[in-house]
Short mmCIF file of N, CA, C and O in Angstrom, two decimals:
data_model
loop_
_atom_site.label_atom_id
_atom_site.label_comp_id
_atom_site.label_asym_id
_atom_site.label_seq_id
_atom_site.Cartn_x
_atom_site.Cartn_y
_atom_site.Cartn_z
N MET P 1 -2.13 -7.59 49.89
CA MET P 1 -3.66 -7.51 49.63
C MET P 1 -3.83 -8.51 48.57
O MET P 1 -3.38 -8.99 47.71
N PHE P 2 -4.98 -9.20 49.19
CA PHE P 2 -5.16 -10.74 48.75
C PHE P 2 -6.74 -10.59 48.39
O PHE P 2 -7.57 -10.12 48.85
N ASP P 3 -6.73 -11.26 47.34
CA ASP P 3 -8.06 -11.51 46.87
C ASP P 3 -8.82 -12.71 47.23
O ASP P 3 -8.27 -13.93 48.22
N ALA P 4 -9.92 -12.98 47.15
CA ALA P 4 -10.63 -14.53 47.94
C ALA P 4 -9.95 -15.52 47.45
O ALA P 4 -9.81 -16.24 48.13
N GLY P 5 -9.48 -15.73 46.11
CA GLY P 5 -8.32 -17.17 46.01
C GLY P 5 -6.82 -17.10 46.72
O GLY P 5 -6.21 -17.50 46.25
N GLY P 6 -6.12 -15.67 47.18
CA GLY P 6 -5.15 -15.72 47.51
C GLY P 6 -4.07 -15.15 46.91
O GLY P 6 -3.10 -14.98 47.03
N ALA P 7 -4.49 -15.05 45.54
CA ALA P 7 -3.38 -14.08 44.86
C ALA P 7 -3.17 -13.06 45.27
O ALA P 7 -3.64 -11.94 45.94
N ASN P 8 -1.79 -12.46 44.99
CA ASN P 8 -1.16 -11.20 45.60
C ASN P 8 -1.39 -10.53 44.50
O ASN P 8 -0.92 -10.31 43.24
N LEU P 9 -2.35 -8.84 44.97
CA LEU P 9 -2.83 -8.00 44.27
C LEU P 9 -2.12 -6.88 43.75
O LEU P 9 -1.93 -5.68 43.08
N THR P 10 -1.43 -6.89 45.08
CA THR P 10 -0.49 -5.35 45.56
C THR P 10 0.61 -5.01 44.03
O THR P 10 0.27 -3.98 43.62
N SER P 11 1.35 -6.03 43.31
CA SER P 11 2.34 -5.69 42.28
C SER P 11 1.02 -5.13 41.34
O SER P 11 1.84 -4.38 40.30
N GLU P 12 0.16 -6.01 40.97
CA GLU P 12 -0.62 -5.51 40.17
C GLU P 12 -1.04 -4.34 40.09
O GLU P 12 -1.00 -3.82 39.04
N ALA P 13 -1.46 -3.93 41.58
CA ALA P 13 -2.33 -2.40 41.46
C ALA P 13 -1.32 -1.55 41.01
O ALA P 13 -1.42 -0.35 40.81
N ARG P 14 0.28 -2.22 41.44
CA ARG P 14 0.83 -0.52 41.52
C ARG P 14 2.03 -0.63 40.13
O ARG P 14 2.45 0.33 39.22
N ARG P 15 1.63 -1.81 38.77
CA ARG P 15 2.15 -1.75 37.74
C ARG P 15 1.51 -0.65 36.99
O ARG P 15 0.65 -1.02 36.53
N PRO P 16 2.24 0.00 36.08
CA PRO P 16 1.72 1.70 35.32
C PRO P 16 0.73 0.76 33.97
O PRO P 16 1.52 0.08 33.37
N SER P 17 -0.34 1.36 33.69
CA SER P 17 -0.73 0.90 32.43
C SER P 17 0.00 1.08 31.46
O SER P 17 0.92 2.08 31.65
N SER P 18 -0.44 1.07 30.29
CA SER P 18 0.54 1.22 28.72
C SER P 18 0.08 2.83 28.61
O SER P 18 0.90 3.54 28.37
N LYS P 19 -0.79 3.08 29.01
CA LYS P 19 -1.33 4.73 29.35
C LYS P 19 -0.56 5.64 30.11
O LYS P 19 -0.31 6.77 29.53
N GLN P 20 -0.53 4.99 31.03
CA GLN P 20 0.22 5.66 32.24
C GLN P 20 1.78 6.11 31.94
O GLN P 20 2.43 6.74 32.00
N ARG P 21 2.48 4.82 31.03
CA ARG P 21 3.66 4.70 30.21
C ARG P 21 4.17 5.24 29.30
O ARG P 21 4.99 6.11 29.16
N GLN P 22 2.85 5.47 28.68
CA GLN P 22 2.69 6.52 27.29
C GLN P 22 3.03 8.02 27.82
O GLN P 22 3.57 8.81 27.38
N ILE P 23 2.15 8.06 29.08
CA ILE P 23 2.35 9.56 29.21
C ILE P 23 3.36 9.65 30.12
O ILE P 23 4.06 11.08 29.82
N ARG P 24 4.30 9.22 30.59
CA ARG P 24 5.12 9.57 31.42
C ARG P 24 6.52 9.37 30.44
O ARG P 24 7.03 10.53 30.41
N ASN P 25 6.24 8.63 29.40
CA ASN P 25 7.43 8.79 28.32
C ASN P 25 7.39 10.16 27.48
O ASN P 25 8.19 10.94 26.96
N ASN P 26 6.04 10.95 27.12
CA ASN P 26 5.80 11.72 26.82
C ASN P 26 6.38 13.21 27.31
O ASN P 26 7.16 14.01 27.42
N ILE P 27 5.68 13.26 28.47
CA ILE P 27 6.37 14.16 29.30
C ILE P 27 8.17 14.01 29.75
O ILE P 27 8.78 14.82 29.62
N LEU P 28 8.77 13.24 29.69
CA LEU P 28 10.25 12.62 29.89
C LEU P 28 10.43 13.05 28.42
O LEU P 28 11.85 14.01 28.19
N ASP P 29 10.05 12.69 27.42
CA ASP P 29 10.29 13.78 26.37
C ASP P 29 10.66 15.43 25.85
O ASP P 29 11.42 15.74 25.37
N VAL P 30 9.51 15.75 26.26
CA VAL P 30 9.06 17.04 26.75
C VAL P 30 10.65 17.79 27.38
O VAL P 30 11.09 18.67 26.91
N ASN P 31 10.93 16.96 28.61
CA ASN P 31 11.44 17.70 28.80
C ASN P 31 13.21 17.31 28.83
O ASN P 31 13.98 18.42 28.78
N ARG P 32 13.72 16.52 27.87
CA ARG P 32 14.67 16.18 27.18
C ARG P 32 14.94 17.29 25.83
O ARG P 32 15.74 17.79 25.99
N TYR P 33 13.59 17.29 25.54
CA TYR P 33 14.00 18.53 23.92
C TYR P 33 13.95 19.94 24.94
O TYR P 33 14.75 21.08 24.02
N ILE P 34 13.80 20.21 25.67
CA ILE P 34 13.26 21.44 26.58
C ILE P 34 14.68 21.98 26.89
O ILE P 34 15.28 23.03 27.22
N SER P 35 15.25 20.90 27.91
CA SER P 35 17.05 20.44 27.96
C SER P 35 17.60 20.93 27.02
O SER P 35 19.13 20.86 26.98
N GLY P 36 17.31 20.51 25.66
CA GLY P 36 18.10 20.50 24.53
C GLY P 36 18.86 19.02 24.36
O GLY P 36 19.64 19.05 23.71
N GLU P 37 18.39 18.26 24.89
CA GLU P 37 19.13 16.77 25.01
C GLU P 37 18.27 16.41 23.51
O GLU P 37 19.64 15.15 23.09
N ILE P 38 17.51 16.73 22.87
CA ILE P 38 16.86 15.87 21.72
C ILE P 38 16.69 17.05 20.79
O ILE P 38 15.89 18.32 21.54
N ASN P 39 16.29 17.05 19.46
CA ASN P 39 15.62 17.73 18.68
C ASN P 39 14.28 17.88 18.52
O ASN P 39 13.55 17.23 19.28
N GLY P 40 13.82 19.09 18.44
CA GLY P 40 12.55 18.98 17.91
C GLY P 40 12.01 20.04 17.45
O GLY P 40 12.05 20.06 16.76
N PRO P 41 10.54 20.61 17.78
CA PRO P 41 10.04 22.09 16.81
C PRO P 41 11.08 23.12 16.81
O PRO P 41 11.78 23.43 18.23
N ALA P 42 11.36 23.97 15.98
CA ALA P 42 12.36 24.60 15.71
C ALA P 42 12.02 25.54 16.72
O ALA P 42 10.96 25.86 16.79
N MET P 43 13.40 26.42 16.99
CA MET P 43 12.51 27.62 18.10
C MET P 43 12.17 28.74 17.27
O MET P 43 12.39 29.33 16.48
N SER P 44 10.84 29.48 17.88
CA SER P 44 10.36 30.61 17.95
C SER P 44 9.37 31.15 18.66
O SER P 44 9.75 30.28 19.81
N VAL P 45 9.37 32.30 18.56
CA VAL P 45 8.69 33.29 19.97
C VAL P 45 7.24 32.30 20.16
O VAL P 45 7.20 32.08 21.47
N GLU P 46 6.52 31.60 19.18
CA GLU P 46 5.57 30.70 19.61
C GLU P 46 5.75 29.47 20.38
O GLU P 46 5.18 29.07 21.17
N CYS P 47 6.95 28.98 19.49
CA CYS P 47 7.31 27.62 20.34
C CYS P 47 7.78 27.83 22.13
O CYS P 47 7.66 26.87 23.25
N TYR P 48 8.65 28.78 21.99
CA TYR P 48 9.07 29.03 23.54
C TYR P 48 7.89 29.17 24.32
O TYR P 48 7.87 29.08 25.29
N GLU P 49 6.82 30.03 23.70
CA GLU P 49 5.58 30.44 24.75
C GLU P 49 4.79 29.32 24.59
O GLU P 49 4.27 29.03 25.59
N HIS P 50 4.68 28.15 23.97
CA HIS P 50 4.18 26.77 23.93
C HIS P 50 4.48 26.24 25.12
O HIS P 50 3.82 25.62 25.79
N TYR P 51 5.52 26.23 25.16
CA TYR P 51 6.18 24.77 25.89
C TYR P 51 6.44 25.48 27.57
O TYR P 51 7.65 24.89 28.15
N LEU P 52 6.29 26.73 27.59
CA LEU P 52 7.11 27.34 28.78
C LEU P 52 6.32 26.84 29.96
O LEU P 52 7.16 26.05 30.85
N PRO P 53 4.81 26.90 29.76
CA PRO P 53 4.14 26.26 31.35
C PRO P 53 4.74 24.86 31.11
O PRO P 53 4.70 24.33 32.62
N PHE P 54 4.87 24.03 30.07
CA PHE P 54 5.65 22.83 30.28
C PHE P 54 7.10 22.88 31.09
O PHE P 54 7.36 21.75 32.09
N ALA P 55 7.21 23.56 30.90
CA ALA P 55 9.01 24.04 31.17
C ALA P 55 8.86 24.17 32.58
O ALA P 55 9.66 23.59 33.74
N VAL P 56 8.10 25.38 33.37
CA VAL P 56 8.17 25.76 34.66
C VAL P 56 7.37 24.56 35.28
O VAL P 56 7.92 24.51 36.31
N ALA P 57 6.30 23.55 34.52
CA ALA P 57 5.96 22.29 35.72
C ALA P 57 7.27 21.59 35.99
O ALA P 57 7.28 20.37 36.73
N LEU P 58 8.13 21.23 34.45
CA LEU P 58 9.16 20.30 34.80
C LEU P 58 10.40 21.08 35.39
O LEU P 58 11.31 20.38 35.79
N ASN P 59 9.83 22.59 35.83
CA ASN P 59 11.01 23.02 36.89
C ASN P 59 12.44 23.06 35.91
O ASN P 59 13.41 23.13 36.54
N VAL P 60 12.18 23.32 34.78
CA VAL P 60 13.35 23.67 33.75
C VAL P 60 13.01 24.80 32.73
O VAL P 60 14.16 25.11 32.14
N GLU P 61 12.25 25.78 33.56
CA GLU P 61 12.30 26.91 33.00
C GLU P 61 13.17 28.15 32.59
O GLU P 61 13.29 28.64 31.39
N GLN P 62 14.17 28.03 33.60
CA GLN P 62 15.65 28.50 33.73
C GLN P 62 16.38 28.18 31.97
O GLN P 62 16.64 29.07 31.36
N ARG P 63 16.58 26.90 32.17
CA ARG P 63 16.87 26.41 30.77
C ARG P 63 16.52 26.78 29.83
O ARG P 63 16.97 27.47 28.67
N TRP P 64 15.11 26.75 29.56
CA TRP P 64 14.24 26.98 28.14
C TRP P 64 14.46 28.31 27.98
O TRP P 64 14.31 28.34 26.76
N THR P 65 14.67 29.47 29.42
CA THR P 65 14.72 30.62 29.12
C THR P 65 16.11 30.93 27.99
O THR P 65 15.83 31.70 27.21
N GLU P 66 16.87 30.61 28.64
CA GLU P 66 18.22 30.79 28.06
C GLU P 66 18.37 30.12 26.56
O GLU P 66 19.25 30.87 25.73
N ARG P 67 17.67 28.90 26.62
CA ARG P 67 17.79 28.46 25.00
C ARG P 67 17.61 29.44 23.86
O ARG P 67 17.75 29.98 22.92
N PHE P 68 16.29 29.80 24.57
CA PHE P 68 15.27 31.08 24.07
C PHE P 68 16.14 32.32 23.72
O PHE P 68 16.26 32.63 22.68
N ASN P 69 16.87 32.63 24.64
CA ASN P 69 17.60 34.00 24.31
C ASN P 69 18.76 33.60 23.71
O ASN P 69 18.86 34.74 22.69
N LEU P 70 19.23 32.31 23.58
CA LEU P 70 20.19 31.90 22.72
C LEU P 70 19.72 32.29 21.15
O LEU P 70 20.75 33.17 20.40
N TRP P 71 18.67 31.81 21.24
CA TRP P 71 18.09 31.70 19.88
C TRP P 71 17.57 33.12 19.42
O TRP P 71 18.31 33.63 18.52
N ARG P 72 17.21 33.64 20.31
CA ARG P 72 16.87 35.46 20.08
C ARG P 72 17.94 36.01 19.66
O ARG P 72 17.68 36.86 18.81
N GLU P 73 19.35 35.96 20.32
CA GLU P 73 20.06 36.74 20.03
C GLU P 73 20.61 36.16 18.43
O GLU P 73 21.30 36.97 17.89
N SER P 74 20.92 35.27 18.26
CA SER P 74 21.16 34.82 17.00
C SER P 74 20.21 35.10 15.58
O SER P 74 20.82 35.31 14.50
N GLN P 75 18.89 35.94 16.19
CA GLN P 75 18.12 36.18 15.27
C GLN P 75 17.90 37.60 15.43
O GLN P 75 17.33 38.22 14.54
N LYS P 76 18.92 38.27 15.92
CA LYS P 76 18.88 39.79 16.16
C LYS P 76 18.20 40.49 16.78
O LYS P 76 17.53 41.33 16.19
N MET P 77 17.00 39.46 17.69
CA MET P 77 15.91 39.96 18.28
C MET P 77 16.01 40.69 19.27
O MET P 77 16.44 40.38 20.71
N ASN P 78 16.18 41.96 19.87
CA ASN P 78 16.60 43.34 20.81
C ASN P 78 15.79 42.90 21.67
O ASN P 78 16.62 42.76 22.66
N ALA P 79 14.67 42.96 22.28
CA ALA P 79 13.75 42.71 23.03
C ALA P 79 12.79 41.45 22.99
O ALA P 79 12.15 41.52 21.62
N TYR P 80 12.11 40.79 24.00
CA TYR P 80 11.18 40.20 23.89
C TYR P 80 9.91 40.81 24.98
O TYR P 80 10.52 40.86 26.25
N ALA P 81 8.73 41.20 24.18
CA ALA P 81 7.77 41.27 25.36
C ALA P 81 6.57 40.44 24.78
O ALA P 81 5.69 40.47 23.46
N PRO P 82 6.07 39.53 25.71
CA PRO P 82 4.88 38.79 25.20
C PRO P 82 3.69 39.65 24.71
O PRO P 82 3.42 40.56 25.98
N ASP P 83 2.84 38.93 23.82
CA ASP P 83 1.24 40.14 24.26
C ASP P 83 0.60 39.99 25.33
O ASP P 83 0.01 40.67 25.55
N TRP P 84 0.96 38.74 25.96
CA TRP P 84 -0.50 38.72 27.45
C TRP P 84 0.55 39.65 28.69
O TRP P 84 0.12 39.42 29.83
N LEU P 85 2.02 40.21 28.23
CA LEU P 85 2.08 40.96 29.39
C LEU P 85 1.46 42.40 29.77
O LEU P 85 1.51 43.18 28.76
N ILE P 86 1.57 42.61 30.75
CA ILE P 86 0.41 43.95 31.08
C ILE P 86 1.43 44.55 31.86
O ILE P 86 1.99 44.06 33.04
N THR P 87 1.73 45.99 31.32
CA THR P 87 2.78 46.41 31.83
C THR P 87 2.44 48.19 32.40
O THR P 87 1.33 48.44 31.68
N SER P 88 2.34 48.55 33.83
CA SER P 88 1.78 49.75 33.88
C SER P 88 2.63 51.08 33.67
O SER P 88 3.59 51.28 33.35
#
């Protein structure tokens, strides 16, 4: 794409803004935390539930749940039943 002066605008249009780069970096950091590559908030039921939607969106919910279950076992927590779960 060229403007009236002939400058190439295509490369400029594709370059992410600083805000977009920051969002991408934040997503990568959350993914790395959920995957256990970096430290973050201490595991708890509240932490697990807070980050679970992010884990689902990033397709790493199985790893996140495995980490939670290891923590749960270390805390000798026999069962986990979220408050929002409705059983019949």
